[in-house]
Coordinates of C-alpha atoms in Angstrom, one line a residue:
X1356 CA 0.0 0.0 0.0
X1357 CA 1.3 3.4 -1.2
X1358 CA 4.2 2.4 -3.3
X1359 CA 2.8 3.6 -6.5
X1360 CA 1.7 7.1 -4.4
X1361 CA 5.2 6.8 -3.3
X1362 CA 7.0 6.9 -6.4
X1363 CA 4.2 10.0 -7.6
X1364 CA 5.5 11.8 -4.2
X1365 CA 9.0 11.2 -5.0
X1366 CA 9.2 12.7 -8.7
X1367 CA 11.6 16.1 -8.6
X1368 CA 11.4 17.4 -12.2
X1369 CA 15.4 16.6 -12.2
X1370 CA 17.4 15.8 -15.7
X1371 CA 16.7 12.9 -17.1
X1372 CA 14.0 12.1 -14.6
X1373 CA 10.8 10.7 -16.1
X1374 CA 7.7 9.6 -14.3
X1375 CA 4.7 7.8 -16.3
X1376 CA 1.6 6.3 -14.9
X1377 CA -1.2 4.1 -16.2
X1378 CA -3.9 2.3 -15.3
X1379 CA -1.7 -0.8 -15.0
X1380 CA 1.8 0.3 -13.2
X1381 CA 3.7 3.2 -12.2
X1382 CA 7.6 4.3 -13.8
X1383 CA 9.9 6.3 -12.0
X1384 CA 13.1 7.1 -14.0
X1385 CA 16.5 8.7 -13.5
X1386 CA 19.3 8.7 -15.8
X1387 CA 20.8 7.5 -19.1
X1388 CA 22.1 4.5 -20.0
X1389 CA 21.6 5.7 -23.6
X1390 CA 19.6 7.9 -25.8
X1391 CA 18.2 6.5 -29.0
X1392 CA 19.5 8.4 -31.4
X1393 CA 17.7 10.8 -33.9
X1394 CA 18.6 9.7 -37.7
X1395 CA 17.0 8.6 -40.9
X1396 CA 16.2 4.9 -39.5
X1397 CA 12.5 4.2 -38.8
X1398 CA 11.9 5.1 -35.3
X1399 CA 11.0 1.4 -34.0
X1400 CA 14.2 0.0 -36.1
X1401 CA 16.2 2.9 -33.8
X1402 CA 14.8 2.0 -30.4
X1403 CA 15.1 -1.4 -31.3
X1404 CA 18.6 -0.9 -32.5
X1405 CA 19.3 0.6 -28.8
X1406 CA 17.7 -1.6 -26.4
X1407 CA 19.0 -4.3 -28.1
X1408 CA 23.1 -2.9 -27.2
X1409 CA 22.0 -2.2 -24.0
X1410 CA 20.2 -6.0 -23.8
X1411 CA 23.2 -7.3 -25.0
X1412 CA 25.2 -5.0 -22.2
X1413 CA 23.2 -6.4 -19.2
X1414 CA 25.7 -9.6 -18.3
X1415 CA 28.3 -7.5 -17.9
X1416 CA 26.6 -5.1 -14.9
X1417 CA 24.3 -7.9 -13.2
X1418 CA 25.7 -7.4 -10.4
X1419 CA 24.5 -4.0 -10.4
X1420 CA 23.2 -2.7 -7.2
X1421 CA 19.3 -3.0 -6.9
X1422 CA 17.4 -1.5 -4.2
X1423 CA 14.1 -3.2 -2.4
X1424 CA 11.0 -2.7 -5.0
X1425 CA 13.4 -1.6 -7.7
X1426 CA 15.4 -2.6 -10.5
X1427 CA 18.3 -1.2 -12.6
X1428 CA 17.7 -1.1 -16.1
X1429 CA 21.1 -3.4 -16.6
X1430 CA 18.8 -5.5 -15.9
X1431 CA 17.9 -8.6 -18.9
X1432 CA 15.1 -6.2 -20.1
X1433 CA 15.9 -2.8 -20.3
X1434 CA 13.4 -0.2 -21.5
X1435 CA 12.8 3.0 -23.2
X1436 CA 10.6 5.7 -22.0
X1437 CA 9.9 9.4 -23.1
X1438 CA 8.1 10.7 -25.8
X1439 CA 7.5 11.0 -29.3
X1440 CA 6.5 14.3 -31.6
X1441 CA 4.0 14.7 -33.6
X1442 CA 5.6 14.0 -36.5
X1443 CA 7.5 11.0 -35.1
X1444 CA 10.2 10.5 -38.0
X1445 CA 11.5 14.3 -36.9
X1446 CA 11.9 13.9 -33.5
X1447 CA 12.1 11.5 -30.2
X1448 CA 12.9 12.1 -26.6
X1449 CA 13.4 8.3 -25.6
X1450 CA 16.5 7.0 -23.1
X1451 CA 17.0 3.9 -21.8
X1452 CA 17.2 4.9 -18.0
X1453 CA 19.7 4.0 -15.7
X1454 CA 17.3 3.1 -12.9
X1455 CA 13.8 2.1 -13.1
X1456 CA 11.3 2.0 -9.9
X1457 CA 7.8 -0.1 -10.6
X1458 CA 5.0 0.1 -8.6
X1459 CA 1.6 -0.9 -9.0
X1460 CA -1.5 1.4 -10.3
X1461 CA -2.3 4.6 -8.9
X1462 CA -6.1 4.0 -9.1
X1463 CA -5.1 0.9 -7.1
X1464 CA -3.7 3.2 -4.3
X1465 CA -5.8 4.1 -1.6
X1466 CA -3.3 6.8 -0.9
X1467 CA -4.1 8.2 -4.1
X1468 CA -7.6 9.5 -2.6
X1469 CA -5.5 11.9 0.0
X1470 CA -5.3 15.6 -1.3
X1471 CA -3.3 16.7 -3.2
X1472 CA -0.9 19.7 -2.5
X1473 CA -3.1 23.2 -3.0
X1474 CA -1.4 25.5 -6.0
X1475 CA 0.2 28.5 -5.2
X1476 CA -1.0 32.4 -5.5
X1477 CA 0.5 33.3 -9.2
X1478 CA 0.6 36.0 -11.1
X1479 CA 0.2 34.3 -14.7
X1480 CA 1.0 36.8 -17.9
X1481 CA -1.4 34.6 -20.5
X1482 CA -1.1 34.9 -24.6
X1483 CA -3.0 32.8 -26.5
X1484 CA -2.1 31.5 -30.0
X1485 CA -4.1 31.9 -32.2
X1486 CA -5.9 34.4 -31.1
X1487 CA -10.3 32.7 -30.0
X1488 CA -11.3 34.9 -32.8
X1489 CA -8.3 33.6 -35.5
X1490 CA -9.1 29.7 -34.1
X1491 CA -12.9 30.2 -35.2
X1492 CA -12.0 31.5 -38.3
X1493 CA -10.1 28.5 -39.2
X1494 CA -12.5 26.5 -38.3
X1495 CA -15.2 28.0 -40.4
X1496 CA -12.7 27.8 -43.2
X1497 CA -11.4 24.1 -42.8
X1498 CA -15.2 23.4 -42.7
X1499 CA -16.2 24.9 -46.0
X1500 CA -12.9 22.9 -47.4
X1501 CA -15.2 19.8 -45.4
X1502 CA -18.5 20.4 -47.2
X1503 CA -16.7 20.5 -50.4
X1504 CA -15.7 17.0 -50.1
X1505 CA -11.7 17.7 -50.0
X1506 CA -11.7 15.6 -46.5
X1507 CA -13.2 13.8 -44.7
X1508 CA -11.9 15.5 -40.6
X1509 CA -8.8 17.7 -39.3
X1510 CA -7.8 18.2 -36.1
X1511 CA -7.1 21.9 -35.4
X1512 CA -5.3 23.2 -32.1
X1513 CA -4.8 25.9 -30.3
X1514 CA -2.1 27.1 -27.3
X1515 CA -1.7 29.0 -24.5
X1516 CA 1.4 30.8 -23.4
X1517 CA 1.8 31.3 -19.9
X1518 CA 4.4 32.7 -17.8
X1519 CA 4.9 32.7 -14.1
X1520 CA 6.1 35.7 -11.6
X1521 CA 8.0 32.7 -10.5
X1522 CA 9.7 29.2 -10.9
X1523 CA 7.0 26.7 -11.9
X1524 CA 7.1 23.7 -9.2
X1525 CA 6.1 20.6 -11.8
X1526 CA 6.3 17.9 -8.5
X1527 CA 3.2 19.6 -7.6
X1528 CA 1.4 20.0 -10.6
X1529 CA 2.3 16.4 -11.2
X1530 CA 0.9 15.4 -7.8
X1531 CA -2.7 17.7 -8.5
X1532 CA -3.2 16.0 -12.1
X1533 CA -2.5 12.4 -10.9
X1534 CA -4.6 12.5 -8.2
X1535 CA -7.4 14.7 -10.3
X1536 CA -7.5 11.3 -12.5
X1537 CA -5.5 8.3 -11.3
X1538 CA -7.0 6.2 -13.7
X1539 CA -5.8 7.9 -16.2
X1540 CA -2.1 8.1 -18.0
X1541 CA -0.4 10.5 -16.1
X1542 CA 3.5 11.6 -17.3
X1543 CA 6.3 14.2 -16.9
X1544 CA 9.1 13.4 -18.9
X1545 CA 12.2 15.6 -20.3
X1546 CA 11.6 16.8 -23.5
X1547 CA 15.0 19.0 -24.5
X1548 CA 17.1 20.8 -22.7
X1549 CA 15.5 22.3 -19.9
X1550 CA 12.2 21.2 -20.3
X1551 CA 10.1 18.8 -19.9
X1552 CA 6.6 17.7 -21.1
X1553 CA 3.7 16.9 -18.2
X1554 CA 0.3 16.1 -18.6
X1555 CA -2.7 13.7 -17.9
X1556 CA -3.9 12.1 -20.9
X1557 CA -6.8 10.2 -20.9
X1558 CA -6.0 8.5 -24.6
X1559 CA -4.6 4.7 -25.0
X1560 CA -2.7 5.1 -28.2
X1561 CA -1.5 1.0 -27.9
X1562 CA -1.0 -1.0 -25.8
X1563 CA 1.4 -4.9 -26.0
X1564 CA 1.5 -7.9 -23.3
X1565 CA 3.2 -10.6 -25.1
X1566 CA 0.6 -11.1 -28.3
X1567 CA -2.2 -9.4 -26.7
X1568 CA -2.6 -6.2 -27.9
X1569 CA -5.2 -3.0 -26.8
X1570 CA -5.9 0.3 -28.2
X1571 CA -8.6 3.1 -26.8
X1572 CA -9.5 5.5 -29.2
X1573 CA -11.1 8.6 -28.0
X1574 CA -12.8 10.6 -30.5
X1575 CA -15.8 13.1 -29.8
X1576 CA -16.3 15.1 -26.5
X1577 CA -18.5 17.3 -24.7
X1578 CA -17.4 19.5 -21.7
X1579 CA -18.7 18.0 -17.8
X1580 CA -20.9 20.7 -15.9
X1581 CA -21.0 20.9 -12.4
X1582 CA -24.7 20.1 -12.0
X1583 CA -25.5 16.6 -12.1
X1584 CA -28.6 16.7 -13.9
X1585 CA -27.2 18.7 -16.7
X1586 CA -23.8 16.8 -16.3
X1587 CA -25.5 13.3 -17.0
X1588 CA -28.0 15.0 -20.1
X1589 CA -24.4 15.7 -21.9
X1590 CA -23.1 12.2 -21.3
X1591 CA -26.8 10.9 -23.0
X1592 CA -26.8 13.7 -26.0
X1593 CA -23.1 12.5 -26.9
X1594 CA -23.9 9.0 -26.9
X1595 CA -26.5 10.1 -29.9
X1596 CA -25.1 13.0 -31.1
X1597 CA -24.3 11.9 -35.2
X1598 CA -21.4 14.8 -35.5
X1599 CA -19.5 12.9 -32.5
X1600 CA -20.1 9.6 -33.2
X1601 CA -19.6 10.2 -37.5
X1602 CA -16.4 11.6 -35.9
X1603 CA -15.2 8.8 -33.5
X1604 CA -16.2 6.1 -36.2
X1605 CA -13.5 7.8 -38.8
X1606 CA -10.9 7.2 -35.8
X1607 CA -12.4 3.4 -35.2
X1608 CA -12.2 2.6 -39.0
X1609 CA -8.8 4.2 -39.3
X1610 CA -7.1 1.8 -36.4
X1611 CA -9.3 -1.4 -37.6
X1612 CA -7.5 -1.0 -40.9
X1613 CA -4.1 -0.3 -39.6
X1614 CA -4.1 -3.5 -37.1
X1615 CA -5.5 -5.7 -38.9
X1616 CA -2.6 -6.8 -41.2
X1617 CA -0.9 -7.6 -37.9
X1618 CA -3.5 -9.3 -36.1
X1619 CA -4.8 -13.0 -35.5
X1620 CA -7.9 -12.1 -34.2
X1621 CA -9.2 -8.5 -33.9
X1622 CA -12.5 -7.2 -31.8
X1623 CA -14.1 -4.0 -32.3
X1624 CA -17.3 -3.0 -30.7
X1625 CA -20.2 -1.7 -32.8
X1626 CA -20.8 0.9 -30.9
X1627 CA -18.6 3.3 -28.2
X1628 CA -19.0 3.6 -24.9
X1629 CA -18.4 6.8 -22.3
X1630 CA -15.5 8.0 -20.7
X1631 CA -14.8 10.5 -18.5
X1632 CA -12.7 12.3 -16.8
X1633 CA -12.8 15.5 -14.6
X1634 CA -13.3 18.0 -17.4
X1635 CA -14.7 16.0 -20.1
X1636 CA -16.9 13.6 -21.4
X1637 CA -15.3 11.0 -24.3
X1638 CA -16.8 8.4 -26.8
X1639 CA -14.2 5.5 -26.2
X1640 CA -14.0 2.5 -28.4
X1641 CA -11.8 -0.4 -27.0
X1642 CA -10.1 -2.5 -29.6
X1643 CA -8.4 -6.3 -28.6
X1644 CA -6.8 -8.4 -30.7
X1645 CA -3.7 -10.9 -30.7
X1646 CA -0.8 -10.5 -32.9
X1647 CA -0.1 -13.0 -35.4
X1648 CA 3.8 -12.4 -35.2
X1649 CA 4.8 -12.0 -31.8
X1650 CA 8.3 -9.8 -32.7
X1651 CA 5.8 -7.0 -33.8
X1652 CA 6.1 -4.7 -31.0
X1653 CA 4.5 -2.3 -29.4
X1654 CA 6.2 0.7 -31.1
X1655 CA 5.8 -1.1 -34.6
X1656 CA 2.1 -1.0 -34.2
X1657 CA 1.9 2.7 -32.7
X1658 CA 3.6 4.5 -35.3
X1659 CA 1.7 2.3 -37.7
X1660 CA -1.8 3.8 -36.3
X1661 CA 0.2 7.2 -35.4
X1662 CA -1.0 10.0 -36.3
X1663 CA -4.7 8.8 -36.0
X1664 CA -7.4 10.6 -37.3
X1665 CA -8.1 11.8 -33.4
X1666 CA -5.2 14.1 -33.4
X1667 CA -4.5 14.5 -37.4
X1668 CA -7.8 13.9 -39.5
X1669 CA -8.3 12.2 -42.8
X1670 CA -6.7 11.2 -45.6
X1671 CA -3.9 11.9 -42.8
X1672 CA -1.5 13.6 -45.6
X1673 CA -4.3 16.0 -46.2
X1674 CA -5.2 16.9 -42.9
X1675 CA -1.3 17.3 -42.3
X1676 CA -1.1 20.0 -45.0
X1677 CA -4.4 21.6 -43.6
X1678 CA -2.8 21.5 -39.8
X1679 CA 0.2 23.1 -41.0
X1680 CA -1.7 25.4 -43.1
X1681 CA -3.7 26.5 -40.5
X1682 CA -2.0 26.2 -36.9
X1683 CA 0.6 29.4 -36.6
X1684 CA 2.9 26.9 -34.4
X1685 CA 4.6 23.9 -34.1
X1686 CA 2.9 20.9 -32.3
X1687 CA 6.4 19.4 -31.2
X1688 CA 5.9 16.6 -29.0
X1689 CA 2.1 17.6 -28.6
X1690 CA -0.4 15.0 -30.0
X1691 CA 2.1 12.7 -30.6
X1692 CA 2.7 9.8 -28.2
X1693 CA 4.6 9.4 -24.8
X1694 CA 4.9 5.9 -22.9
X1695 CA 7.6 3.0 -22.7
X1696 CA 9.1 -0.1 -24.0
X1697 CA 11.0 -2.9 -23.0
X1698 CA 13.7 -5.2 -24.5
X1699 CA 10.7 -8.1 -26.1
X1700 CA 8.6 -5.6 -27.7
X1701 CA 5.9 -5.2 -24.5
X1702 CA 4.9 -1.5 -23.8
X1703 CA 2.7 1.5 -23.6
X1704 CA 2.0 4.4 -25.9
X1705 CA -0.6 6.8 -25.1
X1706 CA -1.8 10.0 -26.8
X1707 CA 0.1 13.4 -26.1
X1708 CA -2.9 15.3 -24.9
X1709 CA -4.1 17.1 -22.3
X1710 CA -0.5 18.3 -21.8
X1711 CA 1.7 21.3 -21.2
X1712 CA 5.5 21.7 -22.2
X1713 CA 7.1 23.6 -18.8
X1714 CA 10.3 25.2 -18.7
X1715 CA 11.3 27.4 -16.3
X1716 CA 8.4 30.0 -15.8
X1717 CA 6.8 29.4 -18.7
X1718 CA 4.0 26.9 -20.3
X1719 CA 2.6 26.5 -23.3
X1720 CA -0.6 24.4 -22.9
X1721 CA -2.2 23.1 -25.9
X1722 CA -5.9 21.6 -27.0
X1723 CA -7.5 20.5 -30.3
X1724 CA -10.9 19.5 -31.5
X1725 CA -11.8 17.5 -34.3
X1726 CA -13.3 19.3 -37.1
X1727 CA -16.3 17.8 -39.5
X1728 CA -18.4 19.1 -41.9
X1729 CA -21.2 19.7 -39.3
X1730 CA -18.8 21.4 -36.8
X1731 CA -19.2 25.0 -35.8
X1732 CA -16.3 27.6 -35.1
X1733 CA -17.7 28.4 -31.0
X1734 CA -18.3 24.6 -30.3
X1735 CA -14.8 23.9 -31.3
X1736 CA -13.6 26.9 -28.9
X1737 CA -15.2 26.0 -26.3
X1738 CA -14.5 22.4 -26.3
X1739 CA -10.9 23.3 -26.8
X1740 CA -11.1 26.0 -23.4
X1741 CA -12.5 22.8 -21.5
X1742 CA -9.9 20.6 -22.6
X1743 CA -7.5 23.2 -21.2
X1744 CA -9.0 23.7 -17.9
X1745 CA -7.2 19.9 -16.9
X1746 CA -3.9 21.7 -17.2
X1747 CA -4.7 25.0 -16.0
X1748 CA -7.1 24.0 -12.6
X1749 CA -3.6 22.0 -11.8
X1750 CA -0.8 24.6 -12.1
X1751 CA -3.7 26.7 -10.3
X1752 CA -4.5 29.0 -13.3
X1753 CA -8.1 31.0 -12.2
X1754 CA -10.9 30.4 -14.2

């Protein structure tokens, strides 16, 4: 009892310190063995290049000091963990730690249910980019470009800037957004010099166990209200709005196609189900299947789906020229994928979302929605200022 809490309660935002949580373990990482390096290989073929070095390196430090409810990643099964951009042949901010703590779940933890610590008074300088008024007009015009029949969805984002009358302390925001949602994917992780990328996503990219394979696809949302009765008519008008479930089906049909090459036997529901977390309301589909060659792994399957049409649209090369058309910034790491991977192939990738990158006194928070033909410019902002509020109530930005 409280190890996973533990290892949430012991995360300092140092170098090369990485923390991830989901609803089946807890990481705690420090150091680097290695970094996989950034070059024209295909980023599985890379990280498989380098955990297989570091696999081969583990005879030679097993006697490496281990400490009670940890192991050292000389271990016979190292891992990877970090993150992934957008665009995941540019750039990758994955190391093969040189100690890795495990716990159990955090949802798991009845320590997890304690408080978390309250935010600080700050005096937060705020920019937003675009502009609300600039967002809804790209909206309206990637909609008319929808109508016409050019696509079929894109995904278009937004950011805020935000700085701080003061250093930003991440151990705490950490602590407020895994305890907000513990059974949700929960990460800080370094992502460049002097920064690092923190956020609670509530997305299952892909997941691997051996040949058993999961992905949760969230696609269509409506914001959660404070009154219950209002609260649960939201969850009911989403399960039968036809915008949000035209919009999660495009996701569905996307990831059915691109496992099913690599997959035995493959199960996808008719129909998605709710999720929720403190913010938001989801449509969630949950796809199972087991691989038919078990040395695809779990990094070979999620750049295979990656981008989705959740985060990108479709045909993705479309929506990609759209996105970049559109969007007056660089996603970077946002709305790509962040998670781990060990030495045979087993691992988690979950979507960048709900997530902030933090350096110093500054953050820059960022939220999409998916766009359809049947969207409209001030549903899109305000789903995209609720999907913010998960960052903002924890580094204790006022409403």
């Amino acid at each position: 009892m409280g190890a996973a809490s533990g290892l949430l309660g012991q995360y300092r935002a140092a170098t090369d310190e990485a923390f991830f949580a989901s609803p089946t373990r807890t990481l705690l990482t420090s150091g680097a063995h290695a970094r996989v390096p950034q070059d024209a290989r295909p980023l599985a073929q890379r990280v498989a290049h380098t955990l297989a070095e570091a696999e081969a390196n583990a005879e030679a430090r097993a006697d490496a000091k281990t400490e009670a409810g940890t192991r050292s990643a000389d271990s016979r099964r190292p891992l990877v963990v970090g993150a992934v951009a957008f665009d995941h042949d540019r750039r990758a901010e994955l190391v093969v730690p040189a100690l890795v703590r495990t716990a159990g779940a955090l949802r798991d933890d009845p320590l997890i249910a304690l408080p978390a610590p309250p935010a600080d008074r700050v005096d937060w300088q705020l920019r937003p980019v675009p502009a609300p008024e600039a967002y809804g007009a790209g909206v309206a015009a990637a909609v008319e470009r929808l109508r016409g029949g050019e696509l079929s969805k894109v995904v278009l984002a937004r950011t805020l800037e935000l700085t701080a009358d003061r250093p930003l302390d991440l151990p705490a925001v950490l602590q407020r957004l895994a305890r907000r949602d513990p059974g949700g994917y929960t990460f800080a992780v370094p992502a460049g010099p002097g920064r690092t990328l923190i956020g609670a996503s509530p997305e299952l990219l892909l997941s691997r166990r051996g040949t058993a394979v999961l992905a949760n696809p969230l696609a269509g949302s409506v914001p959660r209200s404070d009154d219950l009765g209002e609260d649960v008519r939201r969850a009911a008008a989403l399960l039968e709005s036809p915008k949000d479930l035209h919009e999660h089906a495009v996701v569905v049909d996307a990831i059915r196609t691109a496992l099913a090459p690599h997959c035995r036997t493959l199960d996808v529901p008719e129909r998605p189900t709710l999720v929720r977390t403190a913010a938001m309301w989801h449509l969630a589909t949950t796809i199972s299947g087991e691989l038919a060659d078990p040395a695809v792994t779990a990094l070979d399957l999620a750049t295979a789906l990656h981008p989705t049409p959740a985060v990108c649209g479709t045909p993705t090369d479309l929506a990609r020229r759209v996105i970049g058309e559109v969007e007056p910034f660089d996603r970077g790491l946002y709305t790509g994928m962040v998670g781990w991977q060990d030495a045979a192939g087993d691992g988690e990738w979950v979507v960048t979302i709900r997530c902030a990158e933090a350096e110093q006194r500054t953050l820059r928070v960022y939220a999409g929605a998916g766009v359809v033909d049947r969207s409209r410019p001030e549903a899109e902002l305000a789903e995209t200022s609720a999907k913010f509020r998960t960052f903002l109530d924890a580094a204790g930005v006022p409403r």
